[in-house]
PDB file of C-alpha atoms in Angstrom:
ATOM      1  CA  MET A   1     -31.016   3.815  -7.901  1.00  0.00           C
ATOM      2  CA  ALA A   2     -33.689   4.105 -10.589  1.00  0.00           C
ATOM      3  CA  LEU A   3     -32.618   0.936 -12.469  1.00  0.00           C
ATOM      4  CA  LEU A   4     -35.651   0.775 -14.658  1.00  0.00           C
ATOM      5  CA  SER A   5     -34.763   4.252 -16.343  1.00  0.00           C
ATOM      6  CA  SER A   6     -31.486   2.830 -17.680  1.00  0.00           C
ATOM      7  CA  PHE A   7     -32.675  -0.079 -19.763  1.00  0.00           C
ATOM      8  CA  ASN A   8     -31.688   1.446 -23.145  1.00  0.00           C
ATOM      9  CA  GLU A   9     -28.636   3.004 -21.833  1.00  0.00           C
ATOM     10  CA  ASP A  10     -26.982  -0.119 -20.540  1.00  0.00           C
ATOM     11  CA  ARG A  11     -27.080  -1.571 -23.995  1.00  0.00           C
ATOM     12  CA  PRO A  12     -23.967  -1.430 -26.313  1.00  0.00           C
ATOM     13  CA  VAL A  13     -23.316   1.580 -28.493  1.00  0.00           C
ATOM     14  CA  SER A  14     -23.014  -0.801 -31.487  1.00  0.00           C
ATOM     15  CA  TYR A  15     -21.874  -4.314 -32.463  1.00  0.00           C
ATOM     16  CA  ILE A  16     -18.801  -5.305 -34.560  1.00  0.00           C
ATOM     17  CA  ARG A  17     -19.328  -8.793 -35.877  1.00  0.00           C
ATOM     18  CA  GLY A  18     -21.775  -9.537 -33.014  1.00  0.00           C
ATOM     19  CA  TYR A  19     -19.437  -8.423 -30.462  1.00  0.00           C
ATOM     20  CA  PRO A  20     -20.944  -5.631 -28.216  1.00  0.00           C
ATOM     21  CA  ILE A  21     -19.127  -2.267 -28.292  1.00  0.00           C
ATOM     22  CA  TYR A  22     -19.634  -0.067 -25.129  1.00  0.00           C
ATOM     23  CA  CYS A  23     -18.393   3.570 -24.314  1.00  0.00           C
ATOM     24  CA  ALA A  24     -15.835   1.644 -22.110  1.00  0.00           C
ATOM     25  CA  THR A  25     -14.656  -0.354 -25.157  1.00  0.00           C
ATOM     26  CA  LEU A  26     -14.089   2.798 -27.059  1.00  0.00           C
ATOM     27  CA  LEU A  27     -12.198   4.380 -24.286  1.00  0.00           C
ATOM     28  CA  THR A  28     -10.056   1.387 -23.850  1.00  0.00           C
ATOM     29  CA  ALA A  29      -9.083   1.477 -27.534  1.00  0.00           C
ATOM     30  CA  ALA A  30      -8.268   5.272 -27.203  1.00  0.00           C
ATOM     31  CA  TYR A  31      -6.060   4.656 -24.348  1.00  0.00           C
ATOM     32  CA  GLY A  32      -4.322   1.814 -26.276  1.00  0.00           C
ATOM     33  CA  VAL A  33      -3.716   4.303 -29.035  1.00  0.00           C
ATOM     34  CA  GLY A  34      -2.472   6.805 -26.643  1.00  0.00           C
ATOM     35  CA  ILE A  35       0.067   4.365 -25.342  1.00  0.00           C
ATOM     36  CA  LEU A  36       1.195   3.537 -28.767  1.00  0.00           C
ATOM     37  CA  LEU A  37       1.640   7.206 -29.766  1.00  0.00           C
ATOM     38  CA  THR A  38       3.304   8.029 -26.573  1.00  0.00           C
ATOM     39  CA  ALA A  39       5.988   5.310 -27.160  1.00  0.00           C
ATOM     40  CA  ILE A  40       6.433   6.466 -30.743  1.00  0.00           C
ATOM     41  CA  LEU A  41       6.626  10.265 -30.238  1.00  0.00           C
ATOM     42  CA  HIS A  42       7.962  10.797 -26.673  1.00  0.00           C
ATOM     43  CA  GLN A  43      11.670  10.975 -27.796  1.00  0.00           C
ATOM     44  CA  SER A  44      10.861  13.397 -30.790  1.00  0.00           C
ATOM     45  CA  ILE A  45       8.534  15.943 -29.273  1.00  0.00           C
ATOM     46  CA  ASP A  46       7.653  17.447 -25.839  1.00  0.00           C
ATOM     47  CA  LEU A  47       4.497  15.353 -25.071  1.00  0.00           C
ATOM     48  CA  LEU A  48       4.186  16.520 -21.564  1.00  0.00           C
ATOM     49  CA  GLY A  49       4.488  20.135 -22.547  1.00  0.00           C
ATOM     50  CA  LEU A  50       1.808  19.687 -25.235  1.00  0.00           C
ATOM     51  CA  PHE A  51      -0.740  17.320 -23.782  1.00  0.00           C
ATOM     52  CA  ALA A  52       0.009  16.865 -19.959  1.00  0.00           C
ATOM     53  CA  PHE A  53      -1.944  19.141 -17.478  1.00  0.00           C
ATOM     54  CA  SER A  54      -0.041  21.688 -15.679  1.00  0.00           C
ATOM     55  CA  LEU A  55      -1.496  24.875 -13.983  1.00  0.00           C
ATOM     56  CA  PRO A  56       0.887  27.378 -15.490  1.00  0.00           C
ATOM     57  CA  ARG A  57       0.251  26.100 -19.009  1.00  0.00           C
ATOM     58  CA  SER A  58      -3.125  24.670 -19.044  1.00  0.00           C
ATOM     59  CA  ILE A  59      -4.899  27.439 -17.085  1.00  0.00           C
ATOM     60  CA  LEU A  60      -2.719  30.456 -17.008  1.00  0.00           C
ATOM     61  CA  GLN A  61      -1.600  30.090 -20.692  1.00  0.00           C
ATOM     62  CA  ALA A  62      -5.063  28.854 -21.916  1.00  0.00           C
ATOM     63  CA  HIS A  63      -3.956  25.409 -23.092  1.00  0.00           C
ATOM     64  CA  ILE A  64      -7.445  24.012 -22.101  1.00  0.00           C
ATOM     65  CA  TRP A  65      -7.306  21.020 -24.283  1.00  0.00           C
ATOM     66  CA  GLN A  66      -4.699  19.483 -21.949  1.00  0.00           C
ATOM     67  CA  ILE A  67      -7.660  18.894 -19.494  1.00  0.00           C
ATOM     68  CA  ALA A  68      -8.862  16.269 -21.915  1.00  0.00           C
ATOM     69  CA  THR A  69      -5.643  14.823 -23.272  1.00  0.00           C
ATOM     70  CA  CYS A  70      -3.570  14.469 -20.193  1.00  0.00           C
ATOM     71  CA  SER A  71      -4.936  11.071 -19.260  1.00  0.00           C
ATOM     72  CA  PHE A  72      -4.035   9.590 -22.747  1.00  0.00           C
ATOM     73  CA  VAL A  73      -0.341  10.367 -22.367  1.00  0.00           C
ATOM     74  CA  ASN A  74       0.955   6.849 -20.895  1.00  0.00           C
ATOM     75  CA  LEU A  75       4.418   5.546 -21.214  1.00  0.00           C
ATOM     76  CA  PRO A  76       4.412   1.873 -22.011  1.00  0.00           C
ATOM     77  CA  SER A  77       5.503  -0.695 -19.431  1.00  0.00           C
ATOM     78  CA  PHE A  78       5.801  -4.475 -19.083  1.00  0.00           C
ATOM     79  CA  PHE A  79       2.230  -4.781 -17.429  1.00  0.00           C
ATOM     80  CA  ILE A  80       0.497  -2.288 -19.686  1.00  0.00           C
ATOM     81  CA  LEU A  81      -1.731  -4.876 -21.432  1.00  0.00           C
ATOM     82  CA  PHE A  82      -2.839  -6.259 -18.026  1.00  0.00           C
ATOM     83  CA  SER A  83      -3.565  -2.680 -16.986  1.00  0.00           C
ATOM     84  CA  LEU A  84      -5.736  -2.054 -20.147  1.00  0.00           C
ATOM     85  CA  PHE A  85      -7.611  -5.365 -19.736  1.00  0.00           C
ATOM     86  CA  PHE A  86      -8.114  -4.508 -15.991  1.00  0.00           C
ATOM     87  CA  PHE A  87      -9.508  -1.042 -17.010  1.00  0.00           C
ATOM     88  CA  TYR A  88     -11.838  -2.543 -19.774  1.00  0.00           C
ATOM     89  CA  ILE A  89     -13.281  -5.334 -17.360  1.00  0.00           C
ATOM     90  CA  ALA A  90     -14.116  -2.854 -14.627  1.00  0.00           C
ATOM     91  CA  ALA A  91     -15.368   0.013 -16.894  1.00  0.00           C
ATOM     92  CA  VAL A  92     -17.599  -2.156 -18.973  1.00  0.00           C
ATOM     93  CA  GLU A  93     -19.301  -3.750 -15.903  1.00  0.00           C
ATOM     94  CA  VAL A  94     -19.850  -0.294 -14.420  1.00  0.00           C
ATOM     95  CA  GLU A  95     -21.356   0.968 -17.727  1.00  0.00           C
ATOM     96  CA  LYS A  96     -23.782  -1.941 -17.799  1.00  0.00           C
ATOM     97  CA  TYR A  97     -24.934  -1.388 -14.354  1.00  0.00           C
ATOM     98  CA  ILE A  98     -25.513   2.476 -14.169  1.00  0.00           C
ATOM     99  CA  GLY A  99     -26.008   3.238 -17.921  1.00  0.00           C
ATOM    100  CA  ARG A 100     -24.162   5.159 -20.589  1.00  0.00           C
ATOM    101  CA  ALA A 101     -25.012   8.687 -19.445  1.00  0.00           C
ATOM    102  CA  ARG A 102     -24.088   8.147 -15.826  1.00  0.00           C
ATOM    103  CA  PHE A 103     -20.938   6.199 -16.950  1.00  0.00           C
ATOM    104  CA  LEU A 104     -19.840   9.101 -18.883  1.00  0.00           C
ATOM    105  CA  THR A 105     -20.568  11.461 -15.823  1.00  0.00           C
ATOM    106  CA  LEU A 106     -18.466   9.170 -13.783  1.00  0.00           C
ATOM    107  CA  TYR A 107     -15.658   9.324 -16.266  1.00  0.00           C
ATOM    108  CA  GLY A 108     -15.813  13.127 -16.209  1.00  0.00           C
ATOM    109  CA  ILE A 109     -15.459  12.890 -12.442  1.00  0.00           C
ATOM    110  CA  PHE A 110     -12.424  10.894 -12.778  1.00  0.00           C
ATOM    111  CA  ILE A 111     -10.803  13.415 -15.152  1.00  0.00           C
ATOM    112  CA  LEU A 112     -11.633  16.581 -13.298  1.00  0.00           C
ATOM    113  CA  THR A 113     -11.048  15.166  -9.680  1.00  0.00           C
ATOM    114  CA  PRO A 114      -7.289  14.871 -10.214  1.00  0.00           C
ATOM    115  CA  ILE A 115      -7.147  18.284 -11.901  1.00  0.00           C
ATOM    116  CA  ILE A 116      -8.927  19.994  -9.171  1.00  0.00           C
ATOM    117  CA  ALA A 117      -6.660  18.276  -6.734  1.00  0.00           C
ATOM    118  CA  TYR A 118      -3.430  19.374  -8.599  1.00  0.00           C
ATOM    119  CA  VAL A 119      -4.613  22.932  -8.919  1.00  0.00           C
ATOM    120  CA  ALA A 120      -5.550  23.134  -5.299  1.00  0.00           C
ATOM    121  CA  TRP A 121      -2.100  21.716  -4.325  1.00  0.00           C
ATOM    122  CA  ALA A 122      -0.269  24.359  -6.500  1.00  0.00           C
ATOM    123  CA  LEU A 123      -2.351  27.222  -5.214  1.00  0.00           C
ATOM    124  CA  LEU A 124      -2.110  26.267  -1.548  1.00  0.00           C
ATOM    125  CA  LEU A 125       1.560  24.997  -1.327  1.00  0.00           C
ATOM    126  CA  ARG A 126       2.945  26.773  -4.536  1.00  0.00           C
ATOM    127  CA  GLU A 127       4.244  23.337  -5.871  1.00  0.00           C
ATOM    128  CA  SER A 128       3.091  22.579  -9.550  1.00  0.00           C
ATOM    129  CA  TYR A 129       3.497  19.212 -10.984  1.00  0.00           C
ATOM    130  CA  PRO A 130       2.359  17.822 -14.464  1.00  0.00           C
ATOM    131  CA  LEU A 131      -0.593  15.441 -14.441  1.00  0.00           C
ATOM    132  CA  TYR A 132      -0.688  12.733 -17.162  1.00  0.00           C
ATOM    133  CA  GLY A 133      -1.634   9.048 -17.363  1.00  0.00           C
ATOM    134  CA  ASP A 134      -4.795   6.905 -16.714  1.00  0.00           C
ATOM    135  CA  TYR A 135      -3.720   5.761 -13.325  1.00  0.00           C
ATOM    136  CA  PHE A 136      -6.464   7.749 -11.529  1.00  0.00           C
ATOM    137  CA  VAL A 137      -9.072   6.740 -14.154  1.00  0.00           C
ATOM    138  CA  THR A 138      -8.318   3.110 -13.715  1.00  0.00           C
ATOM    139  CA  VAL A 139      -8.469   3.352  -9.985  1.00  0.00           C
ATOM    140  CA  GLY A 140     -11.619   5.206 -10.033  1.00  0.00           C
ATOM    141  CA  PHE A 141     -13.414   2.645 -12.140  1.00  0.00           C
ATOM    142  CA  PHE A 142     -12.063  -0.309  -9.998  1.00  0.00           C
ATOM    143  CA  ILE A 143     -13.365   1.331  -6.709  1.00  0.00           C
ATOM    144  CA  ALA A 144     -16.742   2.006  -8.559  1.00  0.00           C
ATOM    145  CA  PHE A 145     -16.867  -1.740  -9.546  1.00  0.00           C
ATOM    146  CA  CYS A 146     -16.057  -2.853  -6.050  1.00  0.00           C
ATOM    147  CA  THR A 147     -18.773  -0.436  -4.727  1.00  0.00           C
ATOM    148  CA  LEU A 148     -21.425  -2.074  -7.116  1.00  0.00           C
ATOM    149  CA  TYR A 149     -20.521  -5.595  -6.305  1.00  0.00           C
ATOM    150  CA  PRO A 150     -19.111  -5.469  -2.729  1.00  0.00           C
ATOM    151  CA  GLY A 151     -19.972  -9.167  -2.035  1.00  0.00           C
ATOM    152  CA  LEU A 152     -18.515 -10.606  -5.207  1.00  0.00           C
ATOM    153  CA  GLN A 153     -15.692 -13.158  -4.306  1.00  0.00           C
ATOM    154  CA  TRP A 154     -12.285 -12.691  -5.921  1.00  0.00           C
ATOM    155  CA  LEU A 155     -10.268 -15.987  -6.087  1.00  0.00           C
ATOM    156  CA  GLY A 156     -13.037 -17.590  -4.065  1.00  0.00           C
ATOM    157  CA  PHE A 157     -12.163 -16.124  -0.645  1.00  0.00           C
ATOM    158  CA  LEU A 158     -11.777 -12.270  -0.805  1.00  0.00           C
ATOM    159  CA  SER A 159     -14.697 -10.184  -1.493  1.00  0.00           C
ATOM    160  CA  LEU A 160     -14.365  -6.950  -3.757  1.00  0.00           C
ATOM    161  CA  ARG A 161     -15.288  -4.960  -0.667  1.00  0.00           C
ATOM    162  CA  TRP A 162     -12.000  -5.775   1.041  1.00  0.00           C
ATOM    163  CA  LEU A 163     -10.038  -5.924  -2.154  1.00  0.00           C
ATOM    164  CA  GLY A 164     -10.944  -2.268  -2.729  1.00  0.00           C
ATOM    165  CA  VAL A 165      -9.801  -1.234   0.774  1.00  0.00           C
ATOM    166  CA  ILE A 166      -6.641  -3.143   0.528  1.00  0.00           C
ATOM    167  CA  SER A 167      -5.695  -1.949  -2.863  1.00  0.00           C
ATOM    168  CA  TYR A 168      -6.367   1.670  -1.703  1.00  0.00           C
ATOM    169  CA  GLY A 169      -4.118   0.852   1.475  1.00  0.00           C
ATOM    170  CA  ILE A 170      -1.334  -0.477  -0.772  1.00  0.00           C
ATOM    171  CA  GLY A 171      -1.419   2.645  -3.068  1.00  0.00           C
ATOM    172  CA  ALA A 172      -1.484   5.090  -0.088  1.00  0.00           C
ATOM    173  CA  ILE A 173       1.600   3.347   1.400  1.00  0.00           C
ATOM    174  CA  MET A 174       3.332   3.424  -1.976  1.00  0.00           C
ATOM    175  CA  HIS A 175       2.826   7.170  -2.256  1.00  0.00           C
ATOM    176  CA  ILE A 176       3.581   7.917   1.257  1.00  0.00           C
ATOM    177  CA  SER A 177       6.806   5.912   1.285  1.00  0.00           C
ATOM    178  CA  GLN A 178       7.995   7.845  -1.741  1.00  0.00           C
ATOM    179  CA  GLY A 179       7.068  11.161  -0.262  1.00  0.00           C
ATOM    180  CA  ASP A 180       4.533  11.641  -3.100  1.00  0.00           C
ATOM    181  CA  TRP A 181       1.893  13.586  -1.071  1.00  0.00           C
ATOM    182  CA  VAL A 182       0.161  15.265  -3.979  1.00  0.00           C
ATOM    183  CA  ASP A 183      -0.628  11.805  -5.517  1.00  0.00           C
ATOM    184  CA  PHE A 184      -1.634  10.376  -2.107  1.00  0.00           C
ATOM    185  CA  PHE A 185      -4.064  13.317  -1.837  1.00  0.00           C
ATOM    186  CA  THR A 186      -5.338  12.902  -5.412  1.00  0.00           C
ATOM    187  CA  LEU A 187      -5.708   8.954  -4.929  1.00  0.00           C
ATOM    188  CA  THR A 188      -7.873   9.693  -1.800  1.00  0.00           C
ATOM    189  CA  LEU A 189     -10.084  12.203  -3.474  1.00  0.00           C
ATOM    190  CA  VAL A 190     -10.623   9.928  -6.460  1.00  0.00           C
ATOM    191  CA  CYS A 191     -11.540   6.833  -4.325  1.00  0.00           C
ATOM    192  CA  LEU A 192     -13.914   8.937  -2.221  1.00  0.00           C
ATOM    193  CA  ALA A 193     -15.598  10.527  -5.424  1.00  0.00           C
ATOM    194  CA  SER A 194     -15.991   7.042  -6.914  1.00  0.00           C
ATOM    195  CA  PHE A 195     -17.442   5.611  -3.883  1.00  0.00           C
ATOM    196  CA  GLY A 196     -19.607   8.645  -3.171  1.00  0.00           C
ATOM    197  CA  TYR A 197     -21.160   8.812  -6.602  1.00  0.00           C
ATOM    198  CA  ILE A 198     -22.049   5.100  -6.705  1.00  0.00           C
ATOM    199  CA  ARG A 199     -23.611   5.294  -3.296  1.00  0.00           C
ATOM    200  CA  PHE A 200     -25.335   8.478  -4.366  1.00  0.00           C
ATOM    201  CA  LEU A 201     -26.998   6.743  -7.394  1.00  0.00           C
ATOM    202  CA  GLN A 202     -28.060   3.639  -5.212  1.00  0.00           C
ATOM    203  CA  SER A 203     -29.641   5.983  -2.804  1.00  0.00           C
ATOM    204  CA  GLY A 204     -31.810   7.227  -5.622  1.00  0.00           C
ATOM    205  CA  GLY A 205     -30.102  10.480  -6.312  1.00  0.00           C
ATOM    206  CA  GLU A 206     -29.558  12.101  -9.765  1.00  0.00           C
ATOM    207  CA  LEU A 207     -27.329  14.806 -10.846  1.00  0.00           C
ATOM    208  CA  PRO A 208     -29.163  17.881 -12.199  1.00  0.00           C
ATOM    209  CA  SER A 209     -29.480  17.812 -16.011  1.00  0.00           C
ATOM    210  CA  ILE A 210     -28.212  20.768 -17.990  1.00  0.00           C
ATOM    211  CA  PRO A 211     -31.022  22.267 -19.988  1.00  0.00           C
ATOM    212  CA  ASN A 212     -30.816  22.458 -23.869  1.00  0.00           C
ATOM    213  CA  PRO A 213     -31.505  26.007 -25.037  1.00  0.00           C
ATOM    214  CA  LEU A 214     -31.959  24.688 -28.540  1.00  0.00           C
ATOM    215  CA  ARG A 215     -34.843  22.432 -27.547  1.00  0.00           C
ATOM    216  CA  ALA A 216     -37.170  25.369 -27.375  1.00  0.00           C
ATOM    217  CA  LEU A 217     -36.408  26.356 -30.908  1.00  0.00           C
ATOM    218  CA  ARG A 218     -37.287  23.031 -32.509  1.00  0.00           C
ATOM    219  CA  ARG A 219     -40.450  22.998 -34.240  1.00  0.00           C
ATOM    220  CA  PRO A 220     -42.851  20.275 -33.101  1.00  0.00           C
ATOM    221  CA  ARG A 221     -43.430  17.466 -35.625  1.00  0.00           C
ATOM    222  CA  PHE A 222     -46.850  16.121 -36.097  1.00  0.00           C
ATOM    223  CA  ARG A 223     -47.756  12.740 -37.450  1.00  0.00           C
ATOM    224  CA  VAL A 224     -50.932  10.835 -37.862  1.00  0.00           C
ATOM    225  CA  VAL A 225     -51.498   8.093 -35.416  1.00  0.00           C
ATOM    226  CA  SER A 226     -54.238   5.492 -35.800  1.00  0.00           C
ATOM    227  CA  LYS A 227     -56.713   5.113 -32.871  1.00  0.00           C
ATOM    228  CA  PRO A 228     -55.800   1.988 -30.920  1.00  0.00           C
ATOM    229  CA  SER A 229     -58.523  -0.585 -30.931  1.00  0.00           C
ATOM    230  CA  ALA A 230     -60.056  -1.867 -27.822  1.00  0.00           C
ATOM    231  CA  ARG A 231     -58.325  -5.104 -28.082  1.00  0.00           C
ATOM    232  CA  SER A 232     -54.923  -3.463 -28.026  1.00  0.00           C
ATOM    233  CA  THR A 233     -55.358  -1.283 -25.007  1.00  0.00           C
ATOM    234  CA  PRO A 234     -52.931  -2.406 -22.264  1.00  0.00           C
ATOM    235  CA  THR A 235     -54.350  -3.321 -19.025  1.00  0.00           C
ATOM    236  CA  THR A 236     -53.149  -1.639 -15.890  1.00  0.00           C
ATOM    237  CA  ASP A 237     -54.159  -4.419 -13.414  1.00  0.00           C
ATOM    238  CA  PHE A 238     -51.486  -6.698 -12.182  1.00  0.00           C
ATOM    239  CA  ARG A 239     -52.223 -10.335 -11.956  1.00  0.00           C
ATOM    240  CA  PRO A 240     -50.657 -12.327  -9.015  1.00  0.00           C
ATOM    241  CA  THR A 241     -48.327 -14.222 -11.387  1.00  0.00           C
ATOM    242  CA  ASP A 242     -47.080 -10.772 -12.674  1.00  0.00           C
ATOM    243  CA  SER A 243     -46.408  -9.618  -9.108  1.00  0.00           C
ATOM    244  CA  ASN A 244     -44.448 -12.897  -8.463  1.00  0.00           C
ATOM    245  CA  GLU A 245     -42.599 -12.427 -11.658  1.00  0.00           C
ATOM    246  CA  ILE A 246     -41.501  -8.849 -11.012  1.00  0.00           C
ATOM    247  CA  ASP A 247     -40.494  -9.773  -7.428  1.00  0.00           C
ATOM    248  CA  ARG A 248     -38.300 -12.599  -8.679  1.00  0.00           C
ATOM    249  CA  LEU A 249     -36.614 -10.183 -11.368  1.00  0.00           C
ATOM    250  CA  LEU A 250     -36.019  -7.484  -8.639  1.00  0.00           C
ATOM    251  CA  ASP A 251     -34.355 -10.178  -6.311  1.00  0.00           C
ATOM    252  CA  LYS A 252     -32.177 -11.266  -9.308  1.00  0.00           C
ATOM    253  CA  ILE A 253     -31.219  -7.630  -9.915  1.00  0.00           C
ATOM    254  CA  ALA A 254     -30.299  -7.170  -6.231  1.00  0.00           C
ATOM    255  CA  LYS A 255     -28.113 -10.226  -6.241  1.00  0.00           C
ATOM    256  CA  TYR A 256     -26.379 -10.222  -9.612  1.00  0.00           C
ATOM    257  CA  GLY A 257     -26.943  -6.686 -10.993  1.00  0.00           C
ATOM    258  CA  LEU A 258     -29.031  -5.449 -13.984  1.00  0.00           C
ATOM    259  CA  ALA A 259     -26.751  -7.065 -16.536  1.00  0.00           C
ATOM    260  CA  SER A 260     -27.804 -10.452 -15.379  1.00  0.00           C
ATOM    261  CA  LEU A 261     -31.272 -10.102 -16.935  1.00  0.00           C
ATOM    262  CA  SER A 262     -31.986 -11.573 -20.219  1.00  0.00           C
ATOM    263  CA  ALA A 263     -33.688  -9.722 -23.100  1.00  0.00           C
ATOM    264  CA  LYS A 264     -37.033 -11.153 -22.300  1.00  0.00           C
ATOM    265  CA  GLU A 265     -36.786 -10.566 -18.630  1.00  0.00           C
ATOM    266  CA  ARG A 266     -35.910  -6.863 -19.362  1.00  0.00           C
ATOM    267  CA  ASP A 267     -38.918  -6.503 -21.595  1.00  0.00           C
ATOM    268  CA  THR A 268     -41.179  -8.029 -18.799  1.00  0.00           C
ATOM    269  CA  LEU A 269     -39.971  -5.419 -16.408  1.00  0.00           C
ATOM    270  CA  GLU A 270     -40.298  -2.657 -18.878  1.00  0.00           C
ATOM    271  CA  ARG A 271     -43.955  -3.702 -19.522  1.00  0.00           C
ATOM    272  CA  ALA A 272     -44.541  -3.618 -15.730  1.00  0.00           C
ATOM    273  CA  ARG A 273     -43.025  -0.266 -15.409  1.00  0.00           C
ATOM    274  CA  ALA A 274     -45.269   1.033 -18.258  1.00  0.00           C
ATOM    275  CA  ARG A 275     -48.245  -0.314 -16.558  1.00  0.00           C
ATOM    276  CA  LEU A 276     -47.392   1.397 -13.190  1.00  0.00           C
ATOM    277  CA  LEU A 277     -46.709   4.693 -15.079  1.00  0.00           C
ATOM    278  CA  GLU A 278     -50.081   4.434 -16.820  1.00  0.00           C
ATOM    279  CA  LYS A 279     -51.837   3.730 -13.518  1.00  0.00           C
ATOM    280  CA  ASP A 280     -50.330   6.679 -11.882  1.00  0.00           C
ATOM    281  CA  ARG A 281     -51.384   8.931 -14.702  1.00  0.00           C
ATOM    282  CA  ASN A 282     -55.060   7.748 -14.476  1.00  0.00           C
TER     283      ASN A 282
END
């Protein structure tokens, strides 16, 4: 994974009284509001008919907004606060590691994968079911978190690698025992998509970017830039101490993740990256 390219994107969107706000924070708050509104309105209006995804309504009747709203329809339960907290912890750590743009791409995968699975099930088996709730999104981020930190110990004896496998096994057994084959099929696809995307990034892959047709219409802006003096010209040569420091930082990233770096260490690594890019251009 090109970790150096996500230095700015792994930082918070904003701060509130010194507390960092990530995209995952905003998503958690949105799901909390969805739970509250579902609890208040589900007795008075048909929430599933208006906001849940269903092939006959969402696609055939062009209720396209239900693709975006279906995961926010959540009936409250006794453990709902634990579920939101669990979602927040996993999602924030994933966003810190892979960056904001890749995080939003992964979130889109978790939204679209269940929809594709339900549509395929309805078309092949002629059985249509409503899709709603954040279950598959939460599962997807948990599997992504386990994939990023497979050796991290949970309760001091169980690594996240095996915790993810065991959690999937329990979920699969639960759906199979209830005869809920569509959710078993969807759960498997979401877990595979989450694991596959993280491994794809770790192998250095990137999804193709969508071109912006408006970019060519923008007029270039010119500004006067003072000529840098000879004293301020950065050098492209590495000293042995620089090389040792970069090796130490890369080892730290490999062991503890990008989020473990301090602001000073990030700046050091960014300067080394700039030197390498300048050396390649020359």
